[in-house]
GROMACS .gro file of C-alpha atoms in nm:
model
  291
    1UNK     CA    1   1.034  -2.203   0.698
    2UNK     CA    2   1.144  -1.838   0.728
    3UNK     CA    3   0.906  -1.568   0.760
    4UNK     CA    4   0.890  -1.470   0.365
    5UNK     CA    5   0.796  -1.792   0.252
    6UNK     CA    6   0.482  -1.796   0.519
    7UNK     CA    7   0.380  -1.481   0.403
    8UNK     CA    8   0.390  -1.622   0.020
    9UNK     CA    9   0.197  -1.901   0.119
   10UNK     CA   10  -0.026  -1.692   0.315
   11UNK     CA   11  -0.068  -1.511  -0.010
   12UNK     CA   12  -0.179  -1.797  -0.215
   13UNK     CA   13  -0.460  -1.889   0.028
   14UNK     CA   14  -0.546  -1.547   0.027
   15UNK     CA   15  -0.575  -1.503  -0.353
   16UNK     CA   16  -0.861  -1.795  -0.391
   17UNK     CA   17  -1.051  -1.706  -0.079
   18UNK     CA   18  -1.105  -1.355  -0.197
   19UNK     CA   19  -1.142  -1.491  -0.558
   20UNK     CA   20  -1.457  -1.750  -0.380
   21UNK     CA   21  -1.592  -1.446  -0.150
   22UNK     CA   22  -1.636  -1.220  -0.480
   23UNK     CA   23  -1.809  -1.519  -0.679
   24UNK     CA   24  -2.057  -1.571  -0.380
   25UNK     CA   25  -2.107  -1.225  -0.315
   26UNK     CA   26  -2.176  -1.183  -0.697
   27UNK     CA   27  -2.435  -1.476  -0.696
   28UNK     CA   28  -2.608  -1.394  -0.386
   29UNK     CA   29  -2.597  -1.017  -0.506
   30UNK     CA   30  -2.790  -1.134  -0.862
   31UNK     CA   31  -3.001  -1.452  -0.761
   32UNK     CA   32  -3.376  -1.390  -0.617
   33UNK     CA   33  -3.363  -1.638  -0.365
   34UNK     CA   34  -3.345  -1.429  -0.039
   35UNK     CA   35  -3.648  -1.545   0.058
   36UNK     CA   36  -3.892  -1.789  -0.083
   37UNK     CA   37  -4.243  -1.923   0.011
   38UNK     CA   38  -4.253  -2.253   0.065
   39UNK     CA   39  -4.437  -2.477  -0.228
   40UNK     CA   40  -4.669  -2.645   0.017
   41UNK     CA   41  -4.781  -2.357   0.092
   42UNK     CA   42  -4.912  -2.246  -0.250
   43UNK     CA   43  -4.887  -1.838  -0.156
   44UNK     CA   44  -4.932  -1.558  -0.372
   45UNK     CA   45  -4.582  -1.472  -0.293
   46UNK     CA   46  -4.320  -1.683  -0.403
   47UNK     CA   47  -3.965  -1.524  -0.347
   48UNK     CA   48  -3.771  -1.206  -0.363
   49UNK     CA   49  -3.384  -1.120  -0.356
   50UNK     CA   50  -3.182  -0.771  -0.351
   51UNK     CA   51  -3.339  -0.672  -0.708
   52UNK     CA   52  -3.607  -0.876  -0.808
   53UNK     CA   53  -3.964  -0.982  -0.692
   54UNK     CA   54  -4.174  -1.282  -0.810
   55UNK     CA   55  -4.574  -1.281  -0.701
   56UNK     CA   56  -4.826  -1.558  -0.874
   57UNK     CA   57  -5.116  -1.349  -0.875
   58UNK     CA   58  -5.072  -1.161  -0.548
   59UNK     CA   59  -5.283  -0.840  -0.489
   60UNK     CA   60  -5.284  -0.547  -0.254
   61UNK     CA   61  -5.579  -0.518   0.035
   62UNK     CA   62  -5.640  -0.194  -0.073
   63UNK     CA   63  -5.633  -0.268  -0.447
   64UNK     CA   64  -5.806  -0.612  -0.584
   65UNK     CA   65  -5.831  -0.458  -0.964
   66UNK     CA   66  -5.430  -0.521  -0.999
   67UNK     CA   67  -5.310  -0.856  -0.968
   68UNK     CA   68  -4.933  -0.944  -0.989
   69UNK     CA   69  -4.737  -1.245  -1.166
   70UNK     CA   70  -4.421  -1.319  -1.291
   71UNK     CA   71  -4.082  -1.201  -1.153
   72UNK     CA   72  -3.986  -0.815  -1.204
   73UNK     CA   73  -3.730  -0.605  -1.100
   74UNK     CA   74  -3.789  -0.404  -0.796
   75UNK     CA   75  -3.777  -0.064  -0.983
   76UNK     CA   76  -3.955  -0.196  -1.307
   77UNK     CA   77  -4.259  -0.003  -1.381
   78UNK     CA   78  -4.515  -0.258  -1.258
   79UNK     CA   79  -4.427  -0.222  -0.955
   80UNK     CA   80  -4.476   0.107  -0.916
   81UNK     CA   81  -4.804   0.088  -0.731
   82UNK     CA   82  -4.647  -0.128  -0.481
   83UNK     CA   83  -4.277  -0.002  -0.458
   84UNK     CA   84  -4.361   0.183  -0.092
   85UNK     CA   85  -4.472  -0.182   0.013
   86UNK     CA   86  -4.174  -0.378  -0.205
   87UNK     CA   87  -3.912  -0.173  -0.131
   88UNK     CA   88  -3.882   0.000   0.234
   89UNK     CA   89  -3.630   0.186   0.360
   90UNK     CA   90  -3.446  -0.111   0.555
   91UNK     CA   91  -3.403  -0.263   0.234
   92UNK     CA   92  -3.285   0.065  -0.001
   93UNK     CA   93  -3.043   0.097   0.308
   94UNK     CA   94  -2.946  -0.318   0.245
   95UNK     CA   95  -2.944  -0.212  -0.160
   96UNK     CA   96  -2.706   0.057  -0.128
   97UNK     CA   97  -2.438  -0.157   0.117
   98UNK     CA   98  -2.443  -0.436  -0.107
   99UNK     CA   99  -2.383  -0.238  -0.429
  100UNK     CA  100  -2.077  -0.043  -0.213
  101UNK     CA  101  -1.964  -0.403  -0.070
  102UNK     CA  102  -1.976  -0.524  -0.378
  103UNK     CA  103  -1.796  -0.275  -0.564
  104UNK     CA  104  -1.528  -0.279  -0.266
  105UNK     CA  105  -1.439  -0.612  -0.290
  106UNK     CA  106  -1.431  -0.642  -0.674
  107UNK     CA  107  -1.146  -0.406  -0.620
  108UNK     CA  108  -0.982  -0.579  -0.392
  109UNK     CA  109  -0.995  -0.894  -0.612
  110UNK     CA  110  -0.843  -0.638  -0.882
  111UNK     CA  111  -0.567  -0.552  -0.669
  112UNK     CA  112  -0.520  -0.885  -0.534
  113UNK     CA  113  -0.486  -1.053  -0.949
  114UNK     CA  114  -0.258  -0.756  -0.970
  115UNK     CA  115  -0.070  -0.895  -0.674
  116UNK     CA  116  -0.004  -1.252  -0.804
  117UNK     CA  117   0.083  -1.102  -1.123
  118UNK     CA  118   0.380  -0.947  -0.975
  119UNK     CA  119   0.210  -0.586  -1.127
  120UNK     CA  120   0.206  -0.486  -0.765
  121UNK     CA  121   0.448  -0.562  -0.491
  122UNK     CA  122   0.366  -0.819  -0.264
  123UNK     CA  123   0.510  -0.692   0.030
  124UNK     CA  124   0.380  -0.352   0.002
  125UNK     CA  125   0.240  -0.279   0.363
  126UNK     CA  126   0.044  -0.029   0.262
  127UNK     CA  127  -0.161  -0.210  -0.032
  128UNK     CA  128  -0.191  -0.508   0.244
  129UNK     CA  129  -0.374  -0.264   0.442
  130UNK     CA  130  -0.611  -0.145   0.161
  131UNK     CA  131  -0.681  -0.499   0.142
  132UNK     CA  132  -0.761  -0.523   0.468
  133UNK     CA  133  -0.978  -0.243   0.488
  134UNK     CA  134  -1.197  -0.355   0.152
  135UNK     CA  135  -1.248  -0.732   0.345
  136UNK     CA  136  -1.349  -0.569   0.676
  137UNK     CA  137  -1.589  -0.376   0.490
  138UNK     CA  138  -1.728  -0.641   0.292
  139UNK     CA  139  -1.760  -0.805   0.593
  140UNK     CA  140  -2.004  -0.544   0.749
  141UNK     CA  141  -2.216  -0.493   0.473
  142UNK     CA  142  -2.276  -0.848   0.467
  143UNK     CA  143  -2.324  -0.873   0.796
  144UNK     CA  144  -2.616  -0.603   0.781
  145UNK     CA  145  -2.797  -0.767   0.443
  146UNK     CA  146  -2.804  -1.102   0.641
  147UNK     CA  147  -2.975  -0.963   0.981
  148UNK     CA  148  -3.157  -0.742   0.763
  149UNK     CA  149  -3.373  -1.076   0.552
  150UNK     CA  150  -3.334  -1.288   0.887
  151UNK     CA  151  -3.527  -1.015   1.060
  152UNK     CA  152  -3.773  -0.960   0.797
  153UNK     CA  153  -3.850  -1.276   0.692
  154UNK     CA  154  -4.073  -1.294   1.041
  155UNK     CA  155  -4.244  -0.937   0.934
  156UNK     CA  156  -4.584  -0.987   0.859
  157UNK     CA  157  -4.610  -0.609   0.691
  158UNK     CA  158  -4.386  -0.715   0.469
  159UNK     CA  159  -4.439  -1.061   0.261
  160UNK     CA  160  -4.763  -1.219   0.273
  161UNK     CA  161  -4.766  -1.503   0.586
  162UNK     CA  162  -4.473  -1.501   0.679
  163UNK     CA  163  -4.512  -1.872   0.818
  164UNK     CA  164  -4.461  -1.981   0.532
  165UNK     CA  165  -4.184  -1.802   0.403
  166UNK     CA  166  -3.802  -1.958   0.464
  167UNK     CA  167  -3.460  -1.794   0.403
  168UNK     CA  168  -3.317  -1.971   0.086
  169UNK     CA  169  -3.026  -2.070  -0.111
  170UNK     CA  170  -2.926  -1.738  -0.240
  171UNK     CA  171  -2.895  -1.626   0.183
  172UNK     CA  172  -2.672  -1.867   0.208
  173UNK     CA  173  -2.434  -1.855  -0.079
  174UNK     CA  174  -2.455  -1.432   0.131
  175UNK     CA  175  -2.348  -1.606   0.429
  176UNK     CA  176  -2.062  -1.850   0.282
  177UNK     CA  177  -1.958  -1.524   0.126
  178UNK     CA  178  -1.957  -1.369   0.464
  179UNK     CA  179  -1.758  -1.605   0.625
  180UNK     CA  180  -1.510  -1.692   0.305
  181UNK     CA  181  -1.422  -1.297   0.307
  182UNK     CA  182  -1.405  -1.318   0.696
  183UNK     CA  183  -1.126  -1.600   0.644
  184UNK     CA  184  -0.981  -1.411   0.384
  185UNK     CA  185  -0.967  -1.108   0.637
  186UNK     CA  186  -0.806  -1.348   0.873
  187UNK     CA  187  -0.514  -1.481   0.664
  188UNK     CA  188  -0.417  -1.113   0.468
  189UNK     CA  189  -0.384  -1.022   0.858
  190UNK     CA  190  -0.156  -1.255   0.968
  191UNK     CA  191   0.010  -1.183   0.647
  192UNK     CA  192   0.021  -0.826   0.784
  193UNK     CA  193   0.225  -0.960   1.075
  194UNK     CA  194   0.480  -1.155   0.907
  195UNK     CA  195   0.558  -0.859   0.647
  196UNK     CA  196   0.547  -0.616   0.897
  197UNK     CA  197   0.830  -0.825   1.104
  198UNK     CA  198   1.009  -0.880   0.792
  199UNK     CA  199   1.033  -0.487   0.737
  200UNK     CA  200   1.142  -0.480   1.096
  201UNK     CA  201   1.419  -0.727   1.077
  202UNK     CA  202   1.544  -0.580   0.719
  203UNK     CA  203   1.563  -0.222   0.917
  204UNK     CA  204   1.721  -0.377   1.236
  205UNK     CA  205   1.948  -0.506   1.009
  206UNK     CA  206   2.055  -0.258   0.777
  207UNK     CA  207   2.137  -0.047   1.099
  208UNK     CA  208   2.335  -0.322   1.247
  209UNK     CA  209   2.535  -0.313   0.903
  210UNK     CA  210   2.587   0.060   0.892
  211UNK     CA  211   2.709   0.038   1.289
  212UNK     CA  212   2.958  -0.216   1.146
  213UNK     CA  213   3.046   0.008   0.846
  214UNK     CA  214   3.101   0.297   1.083
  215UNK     CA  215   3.297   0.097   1.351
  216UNK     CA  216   3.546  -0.129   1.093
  217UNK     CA  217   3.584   0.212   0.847
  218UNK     CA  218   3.703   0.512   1.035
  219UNK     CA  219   3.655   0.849   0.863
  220UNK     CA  220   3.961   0.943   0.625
  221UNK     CA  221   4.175   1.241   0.788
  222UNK     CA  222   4.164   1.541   0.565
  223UNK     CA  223   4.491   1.627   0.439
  224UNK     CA  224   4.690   1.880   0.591
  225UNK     CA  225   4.757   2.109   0.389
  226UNK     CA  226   5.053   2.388   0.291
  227UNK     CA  227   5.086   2.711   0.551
  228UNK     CA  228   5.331   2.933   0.443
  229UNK     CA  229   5.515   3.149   0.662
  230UNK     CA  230   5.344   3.475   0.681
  231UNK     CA  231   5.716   3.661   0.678
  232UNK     CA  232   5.774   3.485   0.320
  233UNK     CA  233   5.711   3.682   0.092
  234UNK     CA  234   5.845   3.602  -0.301
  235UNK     CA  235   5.684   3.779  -0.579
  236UNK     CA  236   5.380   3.508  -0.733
  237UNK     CA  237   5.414   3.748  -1.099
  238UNK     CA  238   5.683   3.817  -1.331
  239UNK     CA  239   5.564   4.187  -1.303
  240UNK     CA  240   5.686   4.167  -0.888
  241UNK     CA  241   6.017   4.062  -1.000
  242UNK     CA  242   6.309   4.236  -0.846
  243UNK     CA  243   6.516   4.424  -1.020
  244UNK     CA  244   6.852   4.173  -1.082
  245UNK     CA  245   6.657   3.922  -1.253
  246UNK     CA  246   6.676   4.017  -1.617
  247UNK     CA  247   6.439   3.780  -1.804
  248UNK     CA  248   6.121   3.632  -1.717
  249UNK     CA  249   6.210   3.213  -1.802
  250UNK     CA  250   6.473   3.269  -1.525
  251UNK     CA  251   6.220   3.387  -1.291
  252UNK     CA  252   6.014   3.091  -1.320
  253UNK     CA  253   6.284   2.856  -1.308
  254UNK     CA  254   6.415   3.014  -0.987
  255UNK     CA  255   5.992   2.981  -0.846
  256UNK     CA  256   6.006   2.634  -0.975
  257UNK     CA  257   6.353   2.511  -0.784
  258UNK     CA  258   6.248   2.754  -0.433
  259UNK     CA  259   5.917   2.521  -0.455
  260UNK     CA  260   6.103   2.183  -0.487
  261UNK     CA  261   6.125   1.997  -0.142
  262UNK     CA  262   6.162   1.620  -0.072
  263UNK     CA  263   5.875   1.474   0.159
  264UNK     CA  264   6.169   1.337   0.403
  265UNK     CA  265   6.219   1.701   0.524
  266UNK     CA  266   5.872   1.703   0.580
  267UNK     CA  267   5.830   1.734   0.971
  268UNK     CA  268   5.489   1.819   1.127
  269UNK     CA  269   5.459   2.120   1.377
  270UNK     CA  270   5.425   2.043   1.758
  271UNK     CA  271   5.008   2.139   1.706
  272UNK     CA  272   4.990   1.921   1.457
  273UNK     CA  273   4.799   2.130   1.207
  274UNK     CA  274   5.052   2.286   1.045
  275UNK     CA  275   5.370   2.185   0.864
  276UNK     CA  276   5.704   2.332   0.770
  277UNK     CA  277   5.848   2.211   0.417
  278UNK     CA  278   6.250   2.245   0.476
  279UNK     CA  279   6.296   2.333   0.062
  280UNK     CA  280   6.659   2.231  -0.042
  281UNK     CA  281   6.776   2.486  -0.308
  282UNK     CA  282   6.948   2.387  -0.583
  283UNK     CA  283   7.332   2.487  -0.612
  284UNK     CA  284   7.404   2.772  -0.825
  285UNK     CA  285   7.040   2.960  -0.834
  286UNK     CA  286   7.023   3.300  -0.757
  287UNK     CA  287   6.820   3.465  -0.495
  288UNK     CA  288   6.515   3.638  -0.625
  289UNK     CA  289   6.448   3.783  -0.255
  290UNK     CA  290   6.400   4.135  -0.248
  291UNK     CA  291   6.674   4.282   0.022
   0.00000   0.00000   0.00000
């Protein structure tokens, strides 16, 4: 198996990985099951995700006249009261790398359809690397949302008793996302490798055959051409005529048989750059040769 085919079949694996990283990430993005109370427990709390928050009844210290139930949306209006508590900075910080993480890697799934489509090249290095890049940053911001919850599933500012509270199904579909794109990572990188040596080998060569080309075909020698003898002079008009040729035709005939030579009495001059035609006149011309 040459190097291409590995890289194709590096591709393939590639292609569903990404296409299983994006579906987890999506899930775990969506689903409110970051965290969850456990039902023994019977809490006030019951779970919250990325986006949503789900009390039965929970209330603040500082504020027994509101009571909370149902699930919401973090920025819905009924949580307004409570949004500095809900929603801290870690977790605006965790909001806005998931949204870019997200985003990045549906792009890379774009580019990625685009690439088993034959739309984009394959082999392109530098779409391999933009690839590359989206994973790796996928990677990071999933990396922070799961240290983020595992952190603050223990913080008792947070969520009501946190003893009771458990990291759920919706942290790990994050985390087989996290590892699925860290695969996926893997495998477009050693794809990397095997295109990049395939460039190298195509350039090595297509050198190799131009050294051949150069070596087996010799440059053509320009021809040599016609130096007249600076003391021969013959008139190149019918105007410079001299004065015994009467009519024009005959001056051109007599131009045309001077400038007839055979290439046997060719012979090259000792420089060899320069070459002497020995012209055979024709018997009965005249000399148009001023004296």
């Amino acid at each position: 198996m040459n190097w291409q085919e590995k890289a194709d079949g590096l591709f393939s694996i590639f292609l569903w990985l990404t296409l299983a990283a994006l579906i987890t990430n999506f899930v775990s993005f969506v689903s409110p099951y970051w965290i969850q109370s456990i039902p023994e427990a019977h809490s006030q709390f019951e779970r919250i995700g990325l986006w949503t928050a789900c009390f039965n009844g929970y209330m603040r210290p500082n504020d027994f006249n509101k009571a909370y139930f149902g699930c919401y949306y973090i920025y819905f209006v009924e949580y307004d009261n409570i949004r500095d508590w809900i929603n801290p900075i870690w977790l605006y910080a965790v909001q806005a790398l998931s949204s870019s993480g997200m985003l990045m890697q549906s792009l890379v799934a774009f580019v990625v359809l685009c690439q088993a489509t034959r739309s984009i090249d394959r082999g392109d290095l530098k779409v391999t690397k933009f690839n590359l890049v989206g994973h790796f940053y996928t990677c990071t911001t999933l990396a922070a949302s799961l240290v983020a919850f595992a952190v603050a599933r223990y913080d008792s500012t947070w969520m009501p008793y946190p003893q009771f509270n458990v990291l759920s199904w919706s942290y790990a579909v994050a985390a087989a996302s996290f590892a699925l794109t860290l695969i996926a990572f893997i495998v477009e990188f050693l794809r990397y490798l095997y295109l990049d040596a395939i460039f190298e080998e195509h350039n090595v060569a297509l050198l190799e055959h131009q050294e051949e080309m150069g070596k087996s075909s010799p440059p053509m020698k320009a021809a040599m051409p016609y130096v007249r003898d600076d003391q021969e002079n013959f008139p190149l008009d019918v105007n410079d005529a001299p004065e015994d040729v009467d009519h024009a035709s005959e001056f051109r005939s007599d131009l045309m048989e001077r400038d007839r030579f055979d290439d046997a009495d060719l012979r090259y001059s000792r420089d060899s750059r320069n070459f002497e035609p020995h012209k055979s006149r024709l018997s009965g011309s005249r000399s148009i040769r001023p004296s």
